[in-house]
């Protein structure tokens, strides 16, 4: 339940939550986030985007003091005057991903596989291109062996025979959480990350650095990869109205959809009350 007063930390997902369907963030949203920071509340952008999209991410949430990226595996302190400081950098070993893929394919059949391996700005994903992937200009066809030639930030898999939520459910029955973290972010692929890595553990790094208790944190989200931070945060968990049913079910409140600046509207009212 929402607590009285103001939270001590605010974290928001980006795509589908803060960012609108046309890939823009409104001037109104930027202004409200600036008001949040002016009120002394640190802002965190908590996203599935990998570090290769750091420049885009900083532009979409300019007020962010911290970034929790790649679903929690990369945490960056942007408040240091000397420049961004990386507080966490986790990767999934190639041999672990290879074993996970083998186990999954034995259960569900051939997979379309992509990996995010590089953190260089604008680096492409590697692997099997699928027409449903919306970012074709940031993709490079590579063999499975090439995809498994190095440790990765995360892997992406899909199969034509399973709905995404069904595939995620099946995959979680096969892959123990101590081996890899599995989730989905609304892109039609199950995402495979390092064990013990999700948005909640990424936010824990931030909260500990600031001396903030999870009970004092307000979070916004829309997809299953936001559920760990919804379970972790205690001040309030707010879903946008376009959110996945599982996120709406766990939310304390539902705000307007992302295309109607739901996060900013909620925060504007919060600061004004």
PDB file of C-alpha atoms in Angstrom:
ATOM      1  CA  UNK A   1       0.000   0.000   0.000  1.00  0.00           C
ATOM      2  CA  UNK A   2       1.168   3.548  -0.763  1.00  0.00           C
ATOM      3  CA  UNK A   3       2.739   5.172   2.277  1.00  0.00           C
ATOM      4  CA  UNK A   4       2.259   8.766   3.441  1.00  0.00           C
ATOM      5  CA  UNK A   5       4.735  11.485   2.509  1.00  0.00           C
ATOM      6  CA  UNK A   6       7.254  10.935  -0.264  1.00  0.00           C
ATOM      7  CA  UNK A   7       9.453   7.970  -1.146  1.00  0.00           C
ATOM      8  CA  UNK A   8      13.222   8.251  -0.726  1.00  0.00           C
ATOM      9  CA  UNK A   9      14.004   6.652  -4.075  1.00  0.00           C
ATOM     10  CA  UNK A  10      12.043   6.319  -7.337  1.00  0.00           C
ATOM     11  CA  UNK A  11      12.830   3.751 -10.019  1.00  0.00           C
ATOM     12  CA  UNK A  12      11.074   3.377 -13.327  1.00  0.00           C
ATOM     13  CA  UNK A  13      11.238   0.990 -16.225  1.00  0.00           C
ATOM     14  CA  UNK A  14      11.661   2.690 -19.606  1.00  0.00           C
ATOM     15  CA  UNK A  15      10.225   0.910 -22.661  1.00  0.00           C
ATOM     16  CA  UNK A  16       6.482   0.491 -22.345  1.00  0.00           C
ATOM     17  CA  UNK A  17       6.438   2.445 -19.092  1.00  0.00           C
ATOM     18  CA  UNK A  18       8.208   5.805 -19.317  1.00  0.00           C
ATOM     19  CA  UNK A  19       8.897   5.718 -23.058  1.00  0.00           C
ATOM     20  CA  UNK A  20       5.908   6.066 -25.381  1.00  0.00           C
ATOM     21  CA  UNK A  21       5.068   3.734 -28.261  1.00  0.00           C
ATOM     22  CA  UNK A  22       6.720   6.110 -30.741  1.00  0.00           C
ATOM     23  CA  UNK A  23      10.019   5.735 -28.806  1.00  0.00           C
ATOM     24  CA  UNK A  24       9.868   9.261 -27.389  1.00  0.00           C
ATOM     25  CA  UNK A  25       9.710  10.701 -23.883  1.00  0.00           C
ATOM     26  CA  UNK A  26       7.574  13.809 -23.554  1.00  0.00           C
ATOM     27  CA  UNK A  27       8.873  17.181 -22.394  1.00  0.00           C
ATOM     28  CA  UNK A  28       6.265  16.973 -19.641  1.00  0.00           C
ATOM     29  CA  UNK A  29       7.771  13.716 -18.349  1.00  0.00           C
ATOM     30  CA  UNK A  30      11.279  15.195 -18.336  1.00  0.00           C
ATOM     31  CA  UNK A  31       9.989  18.255 -16.444  1.00  0.00           C
ATOM     32  CA  UNK A  32       8.263  16.148 -13.801  1.00  0.00           C
ATOM     33  CA  UNK A  33      11.363  14.007 -13.280  1.00  0.00           C
ATOM     34  CA  UNK A  34      13.393  17.192 -12.853  1.00  0.00           C
ATOM     35  CA  UNK A  35      10.915  18.215 -10.133  1.00  0.00           C
ATOM     36  CA  UNK A  36      11.421  14.853  -8.439  1.00  0.00           C
ATOM     37  CA  UNK A  37      15.161  15.420  -8.283  1.00  0.00           C
ATOM     38  CA  UNK A  38      14.647  19.008  -7.127  1.00  0.00           C
ATOM     39  CA  UNK A  39      12.618  17.566  -4.248  1.00  0.00           C
ATOM     40  CA  UNK A  40      15.705  15.619  -3.207  1.00  0.00           C
ATOM     41  CA  UNK A  41      14.527  12.199  -4.418  1.00  0.00           C
ATOM     42  CA  UNK A  42      17.071  10.229  -6.476  1.00  0.00           C
ATOM     43  CA  UNK A  43      15.793   8.793  -9.758  1.00  0.00           C
ATOM     44  CA  UNK A  44      16.784   5.415 -11.210  1.00  0.00           C
ATOM     45  CA  UNK A  45      16.202   4.191 -14.734  1.00  0.00           C
ATOM     46  CA  UNK A  46      15.690   0.418 -14.422  1.00  0.00           C
ATOM     47  CA  UNK A  47      15.696  -1.178 -17.853  1.00  0.00           C
ATOM     48  CA  UNK A  48      16.305  -4.352 -19.772  1.00  0.00           C
ATOM     49  CA  UNK A  49      18.413  -2.391 -22.236  1.00  0.00           C
ATOM     50  CA  UNK A  50      22.055  -3.402 -22.270  1.00  0.00           C
ATOM     51  CA  UNK A  51      25.015  -1.048 -21.826  1.00  0.00           C
ATOM     52  CA  UNK A  52      25.363  -0.775 -25.620  1.00  0.00           C
ATOM     53  CA  UNK A  53      22.255   1.445 -25.372  1.00  0.00           C
ATOM     54  CA  UNK A  54      23.586   3.640 -22.553  1.00  0.00           C
ATOM     55  CA  UNK A  55      23.538   6.851 -24.610  1.00  0.00           C
ATOM     56  CA  UNK A  56      19.929   6.318 -25.692  1.00  0.00           C
ATOM     57  CA  UNK A  57      18.979   5.453 -22.121  1.00  0.00           C
ATOM     58  CA  UNK A  58      20.574   8.574 -20.656  1.00  0.00           C
ATOM     59  CA  UNK A  59      18.692  10.661 -23.199  1.00  0.00           C
ATOM     60  CA  UNK A  60      15.365   8.984 -22.373  1.00  0.00           C
ATOM     61  CA  UNK A  61      15.741   9.530 -18.624  1.00  0.00           C
ATOM     62  CA  UNK A  62      17.994  12.569 -18.306  1.00  0.00           C
ATOM     63  CA  UNK A  63      17.182  13.058 -14.636  1.00  0.00           C
ATOM     64  CA  UNK A  64      18.499   9.629 -13.629  1.00  0.00           C
ATOM     65  CA  UNK A  65      21.100   9.568 -10.872  1.00  0.00           C
ATOM     66  CA  UNK A  66      21.583   5.839 -11.433  1.00  0.00           C
ATOM     67  CA  UNK A  67      20.960   3.368 -14.252  1.00  0.00           C
ATOM     68  CA  UNK A  68      20.113  -0.283 -13.654  1.00  0.00           C
ATOM     69  CA  UNK A  69      20.649  -1.804 -17.091  1.00  0.00           C
ATOM     70  CA  UNK A  70      20.480  -5.214 -18.776  1.00  0.00           C
ATOM     71  CA  UNK A  71      17.827  -6.267 -16.288  1.00  0.00           C
ATOM     72  CA  UNK A  72      20.147  -5.647 -13.346  1.00  0.00           C
ATOM     73  CA  UNK A  73      23.528  -6.904 -14.532  1.00  0.00           C
ATOM     74  CA  UNK A  74      24.981  -3.421 -15.136  1.00  0.00           C
ATOM     75  CA  UNK A  75      24.519  -0.721 -12.479  1.00  0.00           C
ATOM     76  CA  UNK A  76      25.914   2.765 -13.075  1.00  0.00           C
ATOM     77  CA  UNK A  77      26.186   5.715 -10.696  1.00  0.00           C
ATOM     78  CA  UNK A  78      25.765   8.826 -12.822  1.00  0.00           C
ATOM     79  CA  UNK A  79      25.873  11.263  -9.913  1.00  0.00           C
ATOM     80  CA  UNK A  80      29.651  11.274  -9.521  1.00  0.00           C
ATOM     81  CA  UNK A  81      31.062  14.632 -10.762  1.00  0.00           C
ATOM     82  CA  UNK A  82      34.065  12.842 -12.237  1.00  0.00           C
ATOM     83  CA  UNK A  83      31.858  10.753 -14.517  1.00  0.00           C
ATOM     84  CA  UNK A  84      29.784   7.554 -14.520  1.00  0.00           C
ATOM     85  CA  UNK A  85      30.937   4.851 -12.114  1.00  0.00           C
ATOM     86  CA  UNK A  86      30.098   1.204 -12.813  1.00  0.00           C
ATOM     87  CA  UNK A  87      28.933  -0.398  -9.560  1.00  0.00           C
ATOM     88  CA  UNK A  88      28.020  -3.808 -10.964  1.00  0.00           C
ATOM     89  CA  UNK A  89      28.946  -5.709 -14.117  1.00  0.00           C
ATOM     90  CA  UNK A  90      27.785  -9.323 -14.354  1.00  0.00           C
ATOM     91  CA  UNK A  91      27.939 -11.704 -17.308  1.00  0.00           C
ATOM     92  CA  UNK A  92      26.653 -15.166 -18.097  1.00  0.00           C
ATOM     93  CA  UNK A  93      29.473 -17.633 -18.901  1.00  0.00           C
ATOM     94  CA  UNK A  94      29.307 -19.012 -22.423  1.00  0.00           C
ATOM     95  CA  UNK A  95      29.434 -22.607 -21.217  1.00  0.00           C
ATOM     96  CA  UNK A  96      26.452 -22.023 -18.935  1.00  0.00           C
ATOM     97  CA  UNK A  97      24.415 -20.503 -21.768  1.00  0.00           C
ATOM     98  CA  UNK A  98      25.374 -23.413 -24.033  1.00  0.00           C
ATOM     99  CA  UNK A  99      24.103 -25.910 -21.456  1.00  0.00           C
ATOM    100  CA  UNK A 100      20.876 -23.934 -20.934  1.00  0.00           C
ATOM    101  CA  UNK A 101      20.209 -23.821 -24.674  1.00  0.00           C
ATOM    102  CA  UNK A 102      20.841 -27.555 -25.001  1.00  0.00           C
ATOM    103  CA  UNK A 103      18.430 -28.333 -22.158  1.00  0.00           C
ATOM    104  CA  UNK A 104      15.755 -26.039 -23.555  1.00  0.00           C
ATOM    105  CA  UNK A 105      15.999 -27.403 -27.093  1.00  0.00           C
ATOM    106  CA  UNK A 106      15.756 -30.958 -25.766  1.00  0.00           C
ATOM    107  CA  UNK A 107      12.429 -29.976 -24.206  1.00  0.00           C
ATOM    108  CA  UNK A 108      10.838 -27.544 -26.664  1.00  0.00           C
ATOM    109  CA  UNK A 109      12.610 -28.099 -29.977  1.00  0.00           C
ATOM    110  CA  UNK A 110      14.764 -25.769 -32.083  1.00  0.00           C
ATOM    111  CA  UNK A 111      15.188 -22.241 -30.782  1.00  0.00           C
ATOM    112  CA  UNK A 112      15.824 -18.902 -32.425  1.00  0.00           C
ATOM    113  CA  UNK A 113      18.797 -17.611 -30.423  1.00  0.00           C
ATOM    114  CA  UNK A 114      20.354 -14.175 -30.105  1.00  0.00           C
ATOM    115  CA  UNK A 115      22.960 -12.910 -27.670  1.00  0.00           C
ATOM    116  CA  UNK A 116      24.003  -9.526 -26.375  1.00  0.00           C
ATOM    117  CA  UNK A 117      27.770  -9.842 -26.035  1.00  0.00           C
ATOM    118  CA  UNK A 118      29.265  -6.377 -26.444  1.00  0.00           C
ATOM    119  CA  UNK A 119      28.840  -3.294 -24.290  1.00  0.00           C
ATOM    120  CA  UNK A 120      30.281  -0.969 -26.927  1.00  0.00           C
ATOM    121  CA  UNK A 121      27.956   1.883 -27.849  1.00  0.00           C
ATOM    122  CA  UNK A 122      25.553   0.793 -30.596  1.00  0.00           C
ATOM    123  CA  UNK A 123      26.941  -2.753 -30.816  1.00  0.00           C
ATOM    124  CA  UNK A 124      24.586  -5.226 -32.549  1.00  0.00           C
ATOM    125  CA  UNK A 125      23.061  -8.368 -31.159  1.00  0.00           C
ATOM    126  CA  UNK A 126      24.370 -11.597 -32.675  1.00  0.00           C
ATOM    127  CA  UNK A 127      22.588 -14.742 -33.749  1.00  0.00           C
ATOM    128  CA  UNK A 128      19.504 -15.880 -35.648  1.00  0.00           C
ATOM    129  CA  UNK A 129      17.436 -13.027 -36.986  1.00  0.00           C
ATOM    130  CA  UNK A 130      13.699 -13.329 -36.459  1.00  0.00           C
ATOM    131  CA  UNK A 131      11.215 -11.068 -38.297  1.00  0.00           C
ATOM    132  CA  UNK A 132       9.507 -10.177 -35.022  1.00  0.00           C
ATOM    133  CA  UNK A 133      12.665  -8.555 -33.650  1.00  0.00           C
ATOM    134  CA  UNK A 134      11.983  -4.814 -33.940  1.00  0.00           C
ATOM    135  CA  UNK A 135      15.604  -3.600 -34.163  1.00  0.00           C
ATOM    136  CA  UNK A 136      16.959  -5.098 -37.366  1.00  0.00           C
ATOM    137  CA  UNK A 137      19.502  -2.315 -37.846  1.00  0.00           C
ATOM    138  CA  UNK A 138      21.232  -3.380 -34.613  1.00  0.00           C
ATOM    139  CA  UNK A 139      21.605  -7.060 -35.472  1.00  0.00           C
ATOM    140  CA  UNK A 140      24.380  -9.174 -36.973  1.00  0.00           C
ATOM    141  CA  UNK A 141      23.872 -12.749 -38.172  1.00  0.00           C
ATOM    142  CA  UNK A 142      26.264 -15.116 -36.378  1.00  0.00           C
ATOM    143  CA  UNK A 143      26.473 -18.886 -35.997  1.00  0.00           C
ATOM    144  CA  UNK A 144      25.573 -20.547 -32.701  1.00  0.00           C
ATOM    145  CA  UNK A 145      29.269 -21.312 -32.156  1.00  0.00           C
ATOM    146  CA  UNK A 146      30.138 -17.638 -32.618  1.00  0.00           C
ATOM    147  CA  UNK A 147      27.375 -16.623 -30.215  1.00  0.00           C
ATOM    148  CA  UNK A 148      28.827 -18.979 -27.608  1.00  0.00           C
ATOM    149  CA  UNK A 149      32.435 -17.922 -28.144  1.00  0.00           C
ATOM    150  CA  UNK A 150      32.430 -15.509 -25.190  1.00  0.00           C
ATOM    151  CA  UNK A 151      30.574 -14.676 -22.003  1.00  0.00           C
ATOM    152  CA  UNK A 152      27.403 -12.681 -22.673  1.00  0.00           C
ATOM    153  CA  UNK A 153      25.346  -9.968 -21.037  1.00  0.00           C
ATOM    154  CA  UNK A 154      22.189 -11.916 -21.855  1.00  0.00           C
ATOM    155  CA  UNK A 155      20.733 -14.391 -24.291  1.00  0.00           C
ATOM    156  CA  UNK A 156      17.382 -14.232 -26.097  1.00  0.00           C
ATOM    157  CA  UNK A 157      15.383 -17.279 -27.227  1.00  0.00           C
ATOM    158  CA  UNK A 158      12.042 -18.021 -28.835  1.00  0.00           C
ATOM    159  CA  UNK A 159      10.259 -20.926 -30.522  1.00  0.00           C
ATOM    160  CA  UNK A 160       7.369 -20.878 -33.007  1.00  0.00           C
ATOM    161  CA  UNK A 161       5.492 -23.485 -30.990  1.00  0.00           C
ATOM    162  CA  UNK A 162       5.110 -21.601 -27.703  1.00  0.00           C
ATOM    163  CA  UNK A 163       3.500 -18.363 -26.593  1.00  0.00           C
ATOM    164  CA  UNK A 164       6.111 -16.242 -24.822  1.00  0.00           C
ATOM    165  CA  UNK A 165       4.598 -16.649 -21.354  1.00  0.00           C
ATOM    166  CA  UNK A 166       4.208 -20.387 -21.939  1.00  0.00           C
ATOM    167  CA  UNK A 167       7.833 -20.670 -23.050  1.00  0.00           C
ATOM    168  CA  UNK A 168       8.983 -18.734 -19.989  1.00  0.00           C
ATOM    169  CA  UNK A 169       7.004 -21.037 -17.713  1.00  0.00           C
ATOM    170  CA  UNK A 170       8.432 -24.162 -19.348  1.00  0.00           C
ATOM    171  CA  UNK A 171      11.963 -22.749 -19.285  1.00  0.00           C
ATOM    172  CA  UNK A 172      11.739 -21.993 -15.569  1.00  0.00           C
ATOM    173  CA  UNK A 173      10.798 -25.614 -14.916  1.00  0.00           C
ATOM    174  CA  UNK A 174      13.949 -26.725 -16.742  1.00  0.00           C
ATOM    175  CA  UNK A 175      16.525 -24.111 -15.719  1.00  0.00           C
ATOM    176  CA  UNK A 176      17.107 -23.631 -11.968  1.00  0.00           C
ATOM    177  CA  UNK A 177      17.437 -19.999 -10.780  1.00  0.00           C
ATOM    178  CA  UNK A 178      20.934 -20.745  -9.458  1.00  0.00           C
ATOM    179  CA  UNK A 179      21.998 -21.514 -13.046  1.00  0.00           C
ATOM    180  CA  UNK A 180      20.464 -18.528 -14.866  1.00  0.00           C
ATOM    181  CA  UNK A 181      17.788 -15.870 -14.464  1.00  0.00           C
ATOM    182  CA  UNK A 182      14.901 -16.135 -16.932  1.00  0.00           C
ATOM    183  CA  UNK A 183      12.377 -13.431 -17.752  1.00  0.00           C
ATOM    184  CA  UNK A 184      10.613 -11.685 -20.604  1.00  0.00           C
ATOM    185  CA  UNK A 185      10.324  -7.992 -21.374  1.00  0.00           C
ATOM    186  CA  UNK A 186       7.579  -7.866 -23.975  1.00  0.00           C
ATOM    187  CA  UNK A 187       9.785  -8.428 -27.010  1.00  0.00           C
ATOM    188  CA  UNK A 188       8.590 -11.963 -27.717  1.00  0.00           C
ATOM    189  CA  UNK A 189      11.796 -13.595 -26.442  1.00  0.00           C
ATOM    190  CA  UNK A 190      12.694 -15.275 -23.171  1.00  0.00           C
ATOM    191  CA  UNK A 191      15.758 -13.490 -21.813  1.00  0.00           C
ATOM    192  CA  UNK A 192      18.523 -15.495 -20.136  1.00  0.00           C
ATOM    193  CA  UNK A 193      20.798 -13.644 -17.729  1.00  0.00           C
ATOM    194  CA  UNK A 194      23.322 -14.384 -14.983  1.00  0.00           C
ATOM    195  CA  UNK A 195      21.952 -16.101 -11.875  1.00  0.00           C
ATOM    196  CA  UNK A 196      20.900 -13.807  -9.057  1.00  0.00           C
ATOM    197  CA  UNK A 197      20.589 -10.877 -11.440  1.00  0.00           C
ATOM    198  CA  UNK A 198      17.340  -8.986 -11.898  1.00  0.00           C
ATOM    199  CA  UNK A 199      16.063  -5.466 -11.420  1.00  0.00           C
ATOM    200  CA  UNK A 200      15.596  -5.962  -7.686  1.00  0.00           C
ATOM    201  CA  UNK A 201      19.200  -7.008  -7.100  1.00  0.00           C
ATOM    202  CA  UNK A 202      20.356  -4.134  -9.293  1.00  0.00           C
ATOM    203  CA  UNK A 203      18.256  -1.709  -7.270  1.00  0.00           C
ATOM    204  CA  UNK A 204      19.650  -3.228  -4.079  1.00  0.00           C
ATOM    205  CA  UNK A 205      23.097  -2.034  -5.171  1.00  0.00           C
ATOM    206  CA  UNK A 206      21.713   1.490  -5.559  1.00  0.00           C
ATOM    207  CA  UNK A 207      19.715   1.426  -2.324  1.00  0.00           C
ATOM    208  CA  UNK A 208      22.681   0.238  -0.292  1.00  0.00           C
ATOM    209  CA  UNK A 209      24.884   2.946  -1.774  1.00  0.00           C
ATOM    210  CA  UNK A 210      22.306   5.573  -0.771  1.00  0.00           C
ATOM    211  CA  UNK A 211      21.342   4.026   2.565  1.00  0.00           C
ATOM    212  CA  UNK A 212      17.707   3.632   1.472  1.00  0.00           C
ATOM    213  CA  UNK A 213      15.477   0.813   2.683  1.00  0.00           C
ATOM    214  CA  UNK A 214      13.394  -1.027   0.040  1.00  0.00           C
ATOM    215  CA  UNK A 215      10.317  -0.005   2.045  1.00  0.00           C
ATOM    216  CA  UNK A 216      11.084   3.587   1.022  1.00  0.00           C
ATOM    217  CA  UNK A 217      11.220   2.906  -2.735  1.00  0.00           C
ATOM    218  CA  UNK A 218       8.539   3.665  -5.348  1.00  0.00           C
ATOM    219  CA  UNK A 219       8.717   1.711  -8.619  1.00  0.00           C
ATOM    220  CA  UNK A 220       6.941   1.796 -11.992  1.00  0.00           C
ATOM    221  CA  UNK A 221       6.786  -0.986 -14.578  1.00  0.00           C
ATOM    222  CA  UNK A 222       4.895  -2.898 -17.228  1.00  0.00           C
ATOM    223  CA  UNK A 223       6.419  -6.304 -17.956  1.00  0.00           C
ATOM    224  CA  UNK A 224       7.406  -9.534 -16.160  1.00  0.00           C
ATOM    225  CA  UNK A 225      11.037  -8.405 -15.938  1.00  0.00           C
ATOM    226  CA  UNK A 226       9.706  -5.689 -13.589  1.00  0.00           C
ATOM    227  CA  UNK A 227       8.136  -8.191 -11.180  1.00  0.00           C
ATOM    228  CA  UNK A 228      11.279  -8.699  -9.041  1.00  0.00           C
ATOM    229  CA  UNK A 229      11.476  -4.968  -8.284  1.00  0.00           C
ATOM    230  CA  UNK A 230       7.723  -4.902  -7.603  1.00  0.00           C
ATOM    231  CA  UNK A 231       8.227  -7.677  -5.051  1.00  0.00           C
ATOM    232  CA  UNK A 232      11.219  -5.818  -3.560  1.00  0.00           C
ATOM    233  CA  UNK A 233       9.928  -2.238  -3.292  1.00  0.00           C
ATOM    234  CA  UNK A 234       7.684  -1.322  -0.389  1.00  0.00           C
ATOM    235  CA  UNK A 235       6.569   2.306  -0.694  1.00  0.00           C
ATOM    236  CA  UNK A 236       4.419   1.623  -3.736  1.00  0.00           C
ATOM    237  CA  UNK A 237       4.422  -0.501  -6.906  1.00  0.00           C
ATOM    238  CA  UNK A 238       2.681   1.270  -9.789  1.00  0.00           C
ATOM    239  CA  UNK A 239       1.805  -0.336 -13.116  1.00  0.00           C
ATOM    240  CA  UNK A 240       0.952   1.588 -16.253  1.00  0.00           C
ATOM    241  CA  UNK A 241      -2.479   0.593 -17.571  1.00  0.00           C
ATOM    242  CA  UNK A 242      -0.925  -1.116 -20.613  1.00  0.00           C
ATOM    243  CA  UNK A 243       1.046  -3.442 -18.327  1.00  0.00           C
ATOM    244  CA  UNK A 244       1.169  -7.238 -18.499  1.00  0.00           C
ATOM    245  CA  UNK A 245      -1.581  -8.843 -16.352  1.00  0.00           C
ATOM    246  CA  UNK A 246       0.985 -10.283 -13.921  1.00  0.00           C
ATOM    247  CA  UNK A 247       2.370  -6.807 -13.262  1.00  0.00           C
ATOM    248  CA  UNK A 248      -1.055  -5.276 -12.815  1.00  0.00           C
ATOM    249  CA  UNK A 249      -1.927  -8.049 -10.363  1.00  0.00           C
ATOM    250  CA  UNK A 250       1.069  -7.247  -8.160  1.00  0.00           C
ATOM    251  CA  UNK A 251       0.707  -3.466  -8.384  1.00  0.00           C
ATOM    252  CA  UNK A 252      -0.617  -1.335  -5.542  1.00  0.00           C
ATOM    253  CA  UNK A 253      -1.919   1.174  -8.070  1.00  0.00           C
ATOM    254  CA  UNK A 254      -2.412   1.519 -11.820  1.00  0.00           C
ATOM    255  CA  UNK A 255      -1.683   4.798 -13.567  1.00  0.00           C
ATOM    256  CA  UNK A 256      -2.367   5.900 -17.147  1.00  0.00           C
ATOM    257  CA  UNK A 257      -0.686   4.074 -20.014  1.00  0.00           C
ATOM    258  CA  UNK A 258       2.792   4.975 -21.217  1.00  0.00           C
ATOM    259  CA  UNK A 259       1.410   6.839 -24.240  1.00  0.00           C
ATOM    260  CA  UNK A 260      -0.500   9.113 -21.847  1.00  0.00           C
ATOM    261  CA  UNK A 261       2.581   9.843 -19.675  1.00  0.00           C
ATOM    262  CA  UNK A 262       1.235   7.719 -16.838  1.00  0.00           C
ATOM    263  CA  UNK A 263       4.440   7.809 -14.781  1.00  0.00           C
ATOM    264  CA  UNK A 264       4.703  11.592 -15.002  1.00  0.00           C
ATOM    265  CA  UNK A 265       1.008  12.096 -14.203  1.00  0.00           C
ATOM    266  CA  UNK A 266       1.347   9.925 -11.078  1.00  0.00           C
ATOM    267  CA  UNK A 267       4.507  11.729  -9.942  1.00  0.00           C
ATOM    268  CA  UNK A 268       3.040  15.159 -10.676  1.00  0.00           C
ATOM    269  CA  UNK A 269       0.075  14.384  -8.429  1.00  0.00           C
ATOM    270  CA  UNK A 270       2.366  12.917  -5.777  1.00  0.00           C
ATOM    271  CA  UNK A 271       4.538  16.029  -5.644  1.00  0.00           C
ATOM    272  CA  UNK A 272       1.518  18.308  -5.648  1.00  0.00           C
ATOM    273  CA  UNK A 273      -0.541  16.663  -2.931  1.00  0.00           C
TER     274      UNK A 273
END
